[in-house]
mmCIF file of C-alpha atoms in Angstrom:
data_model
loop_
_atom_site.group_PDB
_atom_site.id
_atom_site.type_symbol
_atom_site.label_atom_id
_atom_site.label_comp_id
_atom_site.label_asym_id
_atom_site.label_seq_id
_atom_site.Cartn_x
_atom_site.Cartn_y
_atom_site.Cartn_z
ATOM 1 C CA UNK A 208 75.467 209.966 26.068
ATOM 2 C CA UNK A 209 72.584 209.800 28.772
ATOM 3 C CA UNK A 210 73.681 210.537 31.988
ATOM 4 C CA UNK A 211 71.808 208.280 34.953
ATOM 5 C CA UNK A 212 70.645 209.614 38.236
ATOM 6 C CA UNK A 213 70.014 207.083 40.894
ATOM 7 C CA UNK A 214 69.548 207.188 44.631
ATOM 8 C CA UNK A 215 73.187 207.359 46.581
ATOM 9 C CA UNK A 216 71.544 204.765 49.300
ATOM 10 C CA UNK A 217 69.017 202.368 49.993
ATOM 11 C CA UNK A 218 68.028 200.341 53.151
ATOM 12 C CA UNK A 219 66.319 197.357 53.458
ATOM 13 C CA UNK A 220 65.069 194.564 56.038
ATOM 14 C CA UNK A 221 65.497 190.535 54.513
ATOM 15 C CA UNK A 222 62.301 189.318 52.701
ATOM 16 C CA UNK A 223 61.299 192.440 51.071
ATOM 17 C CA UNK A 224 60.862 193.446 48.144
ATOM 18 C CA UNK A 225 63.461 196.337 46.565
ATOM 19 C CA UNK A 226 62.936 198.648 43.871
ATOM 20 C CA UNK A 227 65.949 201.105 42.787
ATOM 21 C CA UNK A 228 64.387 203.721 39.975
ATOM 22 C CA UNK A 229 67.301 205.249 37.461
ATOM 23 C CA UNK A 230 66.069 208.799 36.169
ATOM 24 C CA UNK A 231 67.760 208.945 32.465
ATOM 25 C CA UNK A 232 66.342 211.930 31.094
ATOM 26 C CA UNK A 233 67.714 211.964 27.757
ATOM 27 C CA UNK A 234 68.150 208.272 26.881
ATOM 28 C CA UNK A 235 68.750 208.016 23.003
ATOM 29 C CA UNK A 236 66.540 205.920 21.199
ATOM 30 C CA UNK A 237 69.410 203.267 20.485
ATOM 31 C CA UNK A 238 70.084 202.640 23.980
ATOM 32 C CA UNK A 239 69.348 200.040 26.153
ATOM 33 C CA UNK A 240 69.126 199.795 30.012
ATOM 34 C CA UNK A 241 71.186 197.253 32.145
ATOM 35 C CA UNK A 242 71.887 197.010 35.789
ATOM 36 C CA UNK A 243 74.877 195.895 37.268
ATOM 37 C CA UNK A 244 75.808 194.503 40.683
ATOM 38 C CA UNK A 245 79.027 194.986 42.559
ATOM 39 C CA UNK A 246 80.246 193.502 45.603
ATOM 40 C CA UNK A 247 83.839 194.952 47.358
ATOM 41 C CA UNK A 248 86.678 193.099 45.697
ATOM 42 C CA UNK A 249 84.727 191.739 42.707
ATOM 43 C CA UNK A 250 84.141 193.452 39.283
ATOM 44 C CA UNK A 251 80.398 194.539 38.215
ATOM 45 C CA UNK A 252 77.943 191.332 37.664
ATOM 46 C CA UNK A 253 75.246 191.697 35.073
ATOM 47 C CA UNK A 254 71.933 191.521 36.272
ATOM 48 C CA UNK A 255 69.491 192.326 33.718
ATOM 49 C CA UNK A 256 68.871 194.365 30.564
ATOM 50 C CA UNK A 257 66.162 196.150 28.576
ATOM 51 C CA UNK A 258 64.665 197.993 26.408
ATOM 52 C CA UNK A 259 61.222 199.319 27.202
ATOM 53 C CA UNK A 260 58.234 197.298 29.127
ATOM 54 C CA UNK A 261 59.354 194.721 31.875
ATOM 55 C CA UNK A 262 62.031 192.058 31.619
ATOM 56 C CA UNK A 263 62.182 189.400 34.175
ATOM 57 C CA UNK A 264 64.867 186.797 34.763
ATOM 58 C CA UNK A 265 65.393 184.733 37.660
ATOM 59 C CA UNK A 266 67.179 187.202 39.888
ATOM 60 C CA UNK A 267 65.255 190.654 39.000
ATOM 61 C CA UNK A 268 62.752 192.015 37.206
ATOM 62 C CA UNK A 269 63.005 195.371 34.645
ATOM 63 C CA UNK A 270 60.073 198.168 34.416
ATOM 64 C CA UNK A 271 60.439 200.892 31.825
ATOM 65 C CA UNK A 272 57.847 203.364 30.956
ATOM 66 C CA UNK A 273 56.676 203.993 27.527
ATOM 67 C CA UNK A 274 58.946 207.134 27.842
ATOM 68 C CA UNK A 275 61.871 205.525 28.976
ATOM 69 C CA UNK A 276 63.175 208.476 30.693
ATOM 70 C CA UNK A 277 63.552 206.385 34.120
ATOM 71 C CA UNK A 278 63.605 202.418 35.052
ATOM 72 C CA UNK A 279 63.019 200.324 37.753
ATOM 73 C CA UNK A 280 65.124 197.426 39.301
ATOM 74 C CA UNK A 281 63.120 195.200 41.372
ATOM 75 C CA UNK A 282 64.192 192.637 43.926
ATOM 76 C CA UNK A 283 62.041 189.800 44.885
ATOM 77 C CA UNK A 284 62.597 189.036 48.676
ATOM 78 C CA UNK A 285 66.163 190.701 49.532
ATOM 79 C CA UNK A 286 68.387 188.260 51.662
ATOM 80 C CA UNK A 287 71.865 190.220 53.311
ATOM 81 C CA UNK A 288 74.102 188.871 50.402
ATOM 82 C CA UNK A 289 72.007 191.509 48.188
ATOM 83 C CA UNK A 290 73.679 194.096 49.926
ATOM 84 C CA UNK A 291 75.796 195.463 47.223
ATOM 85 C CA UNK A 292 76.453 198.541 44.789
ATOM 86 C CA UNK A 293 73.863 198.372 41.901
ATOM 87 C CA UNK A 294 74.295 200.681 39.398
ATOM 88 C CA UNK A 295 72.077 201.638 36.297
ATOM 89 C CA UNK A 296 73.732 202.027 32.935
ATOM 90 C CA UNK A 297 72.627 203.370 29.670
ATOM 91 C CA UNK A 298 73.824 203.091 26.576
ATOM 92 C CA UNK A 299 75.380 200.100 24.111
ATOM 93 C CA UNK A 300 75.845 199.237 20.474
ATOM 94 C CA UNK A 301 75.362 202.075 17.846
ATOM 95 C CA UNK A 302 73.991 200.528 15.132
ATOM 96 C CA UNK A 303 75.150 203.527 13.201
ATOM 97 C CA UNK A 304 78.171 204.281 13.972
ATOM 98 C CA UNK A 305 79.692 200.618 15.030
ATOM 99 C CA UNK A 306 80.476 202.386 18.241
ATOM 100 C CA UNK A 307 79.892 200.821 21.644
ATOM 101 C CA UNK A 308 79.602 203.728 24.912
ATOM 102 C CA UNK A 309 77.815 202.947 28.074
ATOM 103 C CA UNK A 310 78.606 205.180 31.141
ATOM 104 C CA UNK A 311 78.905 204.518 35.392
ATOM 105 C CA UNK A 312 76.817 206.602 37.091
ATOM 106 C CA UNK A 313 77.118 206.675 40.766
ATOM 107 C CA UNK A 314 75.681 203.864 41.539
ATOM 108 C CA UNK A 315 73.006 202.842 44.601
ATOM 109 C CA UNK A 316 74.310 201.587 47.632
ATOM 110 C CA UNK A 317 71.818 198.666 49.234
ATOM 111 C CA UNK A 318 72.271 197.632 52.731
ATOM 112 C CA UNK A 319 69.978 194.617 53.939
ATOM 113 C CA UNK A 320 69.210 194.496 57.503
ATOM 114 C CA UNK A 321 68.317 191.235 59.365
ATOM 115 C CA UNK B 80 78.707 184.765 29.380
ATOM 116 C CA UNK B 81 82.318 184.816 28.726
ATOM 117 C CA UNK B 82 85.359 183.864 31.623
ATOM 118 C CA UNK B 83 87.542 187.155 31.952
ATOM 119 C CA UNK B 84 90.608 186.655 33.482
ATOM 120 C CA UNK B 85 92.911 189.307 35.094
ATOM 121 C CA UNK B 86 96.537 188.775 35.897
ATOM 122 C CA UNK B 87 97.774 190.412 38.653
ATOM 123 C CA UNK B 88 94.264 190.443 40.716
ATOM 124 C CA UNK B 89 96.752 192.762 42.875
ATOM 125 C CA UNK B 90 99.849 194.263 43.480
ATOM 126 C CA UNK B 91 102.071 196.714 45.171
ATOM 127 C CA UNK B 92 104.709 198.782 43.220
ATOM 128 C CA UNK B 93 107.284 201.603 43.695
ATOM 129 C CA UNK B 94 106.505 205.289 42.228
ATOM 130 C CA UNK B 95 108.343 205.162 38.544
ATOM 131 C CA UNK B 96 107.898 201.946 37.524
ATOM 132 C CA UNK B 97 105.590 200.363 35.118
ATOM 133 C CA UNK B 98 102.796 197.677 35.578
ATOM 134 C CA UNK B 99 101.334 195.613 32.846
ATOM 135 C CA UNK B 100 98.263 193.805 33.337
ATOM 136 C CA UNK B 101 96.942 190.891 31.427
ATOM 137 C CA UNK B 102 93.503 190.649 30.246
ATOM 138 C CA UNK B 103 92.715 186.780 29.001
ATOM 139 C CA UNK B 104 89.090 185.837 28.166
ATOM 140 C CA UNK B 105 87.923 182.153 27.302
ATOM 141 C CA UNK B 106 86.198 183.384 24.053
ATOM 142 C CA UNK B 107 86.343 185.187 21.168
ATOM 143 C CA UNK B 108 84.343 188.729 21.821
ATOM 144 C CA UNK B 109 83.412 191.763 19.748
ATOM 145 C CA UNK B 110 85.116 194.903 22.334
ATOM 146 C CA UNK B 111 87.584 194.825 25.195
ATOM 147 C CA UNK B 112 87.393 197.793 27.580
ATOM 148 C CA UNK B 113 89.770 199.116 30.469
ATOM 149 C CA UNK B 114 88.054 200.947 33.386
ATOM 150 C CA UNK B 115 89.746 202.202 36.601
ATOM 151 C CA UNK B 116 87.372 202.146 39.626
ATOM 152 C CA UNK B 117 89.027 204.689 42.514
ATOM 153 C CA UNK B 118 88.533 203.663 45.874
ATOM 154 C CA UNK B 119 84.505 204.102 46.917
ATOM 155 C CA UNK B 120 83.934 205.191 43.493
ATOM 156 C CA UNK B 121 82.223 204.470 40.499
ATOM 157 C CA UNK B 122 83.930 202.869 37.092
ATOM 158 C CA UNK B 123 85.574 205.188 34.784
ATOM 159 C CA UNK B 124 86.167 203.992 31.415
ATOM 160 C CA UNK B 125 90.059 204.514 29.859
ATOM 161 C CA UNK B 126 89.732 203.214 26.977
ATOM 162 C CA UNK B 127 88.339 200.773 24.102
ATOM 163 C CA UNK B 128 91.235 198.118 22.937
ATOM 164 C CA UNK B 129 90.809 197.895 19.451
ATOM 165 C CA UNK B 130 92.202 194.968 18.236
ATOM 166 C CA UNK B 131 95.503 195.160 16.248
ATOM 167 C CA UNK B 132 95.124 198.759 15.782
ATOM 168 C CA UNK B 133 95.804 201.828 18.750
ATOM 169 C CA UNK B 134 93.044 202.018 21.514
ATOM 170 C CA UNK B 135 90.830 204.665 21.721
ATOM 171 C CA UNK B 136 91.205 206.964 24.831
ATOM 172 C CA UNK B 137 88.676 209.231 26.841
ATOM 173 C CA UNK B 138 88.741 212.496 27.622
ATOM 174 C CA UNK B 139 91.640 212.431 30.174
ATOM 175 C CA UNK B 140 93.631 209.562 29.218
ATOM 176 C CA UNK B 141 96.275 209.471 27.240
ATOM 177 C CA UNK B 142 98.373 206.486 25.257
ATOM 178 C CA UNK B 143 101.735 207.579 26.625
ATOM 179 C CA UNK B 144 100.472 206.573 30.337
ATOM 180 C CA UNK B 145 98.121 203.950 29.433
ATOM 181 C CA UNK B 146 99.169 201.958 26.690
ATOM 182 C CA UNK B 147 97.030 199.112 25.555
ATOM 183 C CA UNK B 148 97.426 196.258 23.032
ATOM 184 C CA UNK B 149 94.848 193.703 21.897
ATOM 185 C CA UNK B 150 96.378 191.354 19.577
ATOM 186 C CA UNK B 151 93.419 189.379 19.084
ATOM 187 C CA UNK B 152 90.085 188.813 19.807
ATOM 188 C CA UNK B 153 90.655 186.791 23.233
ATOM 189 C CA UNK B 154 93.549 188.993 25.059
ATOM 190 C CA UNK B 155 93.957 192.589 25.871
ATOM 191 C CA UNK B 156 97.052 194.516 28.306
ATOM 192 C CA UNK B 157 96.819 197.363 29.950
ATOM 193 C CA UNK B 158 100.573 198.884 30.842
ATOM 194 C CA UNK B 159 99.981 201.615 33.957
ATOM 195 C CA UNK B 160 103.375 203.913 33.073
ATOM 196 C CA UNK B 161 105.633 205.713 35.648
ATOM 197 C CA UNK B 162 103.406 205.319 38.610
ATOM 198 C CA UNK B 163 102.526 207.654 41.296
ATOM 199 C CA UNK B 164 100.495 207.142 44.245
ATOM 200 C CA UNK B 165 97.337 209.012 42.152
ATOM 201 C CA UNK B 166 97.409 205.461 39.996
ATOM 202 C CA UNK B 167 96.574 203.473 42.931
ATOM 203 C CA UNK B 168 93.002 202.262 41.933
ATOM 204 C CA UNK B 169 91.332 199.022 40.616
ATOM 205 C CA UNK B 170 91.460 198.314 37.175
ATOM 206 C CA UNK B 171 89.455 195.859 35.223
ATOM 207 C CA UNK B 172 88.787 194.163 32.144
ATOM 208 C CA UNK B 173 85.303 194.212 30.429
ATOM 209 C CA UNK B 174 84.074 192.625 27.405
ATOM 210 C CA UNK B 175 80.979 192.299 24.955
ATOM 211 C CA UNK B 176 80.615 189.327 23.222
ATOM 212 C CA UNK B 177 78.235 190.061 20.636
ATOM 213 C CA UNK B 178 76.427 193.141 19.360
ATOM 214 C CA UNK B 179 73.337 193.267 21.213
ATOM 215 C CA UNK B 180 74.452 191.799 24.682
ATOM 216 C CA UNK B 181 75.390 193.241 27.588
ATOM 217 C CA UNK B 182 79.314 193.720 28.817
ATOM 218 C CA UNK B 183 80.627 191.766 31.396
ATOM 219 C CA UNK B 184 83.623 192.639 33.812
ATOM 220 C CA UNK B 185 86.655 190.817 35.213
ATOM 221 C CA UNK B 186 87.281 191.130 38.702
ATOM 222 C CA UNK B 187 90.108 194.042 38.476
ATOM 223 C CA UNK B 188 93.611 194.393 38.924
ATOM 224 C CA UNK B 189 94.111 196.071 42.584
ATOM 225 C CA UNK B 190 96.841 198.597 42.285
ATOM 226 C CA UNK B 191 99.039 200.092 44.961
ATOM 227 C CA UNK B 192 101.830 202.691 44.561
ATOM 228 C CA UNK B 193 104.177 203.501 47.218
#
């Protein structure tokens, strides 16, 4: 299974714009991408999932290069209640097998400043 | 996305003794899943609940400590076994409804051992 690589930290001022890249190197071609948010006390919260080009939603927005060896989470104009663990998965549904395997990595830690 | 409920959201127990935790979602779904999240860490899965037959364990877990039961296709436990102070983590619940769509997580069991 793909193993992620994100950045351990990320700061940020309110009304910018935030983009968190996941480097996964040796995504399989079943796999898809999805992003996760976490705030202390609460379990991850989906935030968006793809595939390969860009996905936007009303939250986020998705880039993945033709490769799909990395990804990008954007975030429109951060506000302080962004600040949160966000953490890139790979993985999902084998189609093959039946099977189902995503795995944590570390996660990115985003503190927004006022 | 489906309601996951987790029963106890927390508790504190004595080294020894046993702790099962309820897993209760609002839907039927295709895959349960038990992760333990360590203080300031990431998620770790334990195991996949397969339902009416034995779970099936990472690399490091074992059924004698964690046993797990899914009895149907809406409920899931999780039984932490003679508990040390090592135990003390968050555990939560995570689903997938469907092939194709993304899990979604329960806001964890907070464990204590004294």
């Amino acid at each position: 299974l793909a193993k992620t690589t994100q950045p351990i930290s990320m700061d940020s001022y309110e009304g910018q714009e935030v983009n968190i890249t996941c480097s996964h190197n040796n995504i399989a071609t079943n796999d898809y991408i999805t992003w996760y948010q976490q705030f202390p006390s609460q379990g991850p919260r989906f935030i968006i999932q793809g595939y390969k080009t860009k996905v936007t939603n009303e939250v986020a927005s998705l880039f993945i290069p033709a490769d799909r060896k990395s990804s990008t989470l954007s975030l429109p104009r951060v506000s302080l209640s962004d600040t949160a663990v966000y953490y890139c998965l790979v993985g999902g549904f084998n189609l093959n097998t039946g099977g189902f395997k995503t795995i944590f990595g570390a996660g990115t830690r985003l503190f927004v400043k006022a | 996305s489906a309601v996951i409920s987790q029963k106890p959201s927390r508790d504190i127990c004595q080294r020894g003794t046993s702790l099962t935790i309820q897993c209760q979602v609002d839907s039927q779904v295709t895959m349960m899943f038990w992760y333990r999240q360590q203080p300031g860490q990431s998620l770790t899965l334990i195991a996949t609940a397969n339902q009416g037959s034995e779970a099936t364990y990472e690399s490091g877990f074992v059924i004698d400590k964690f046993p797990i039961s899914r009895p149907n296709l809406t409920f899931s436990t999780l039984t932490v076994s003679n508990m040390s102070p090592e135990d003390s983590s968050i555990y939560l619940c995570s689903v997938v409804g469907e092939v194709g769509q993304p899990q979604h997580f329960g806001d964890g069991t907070r464990l204590s051992i004294l």
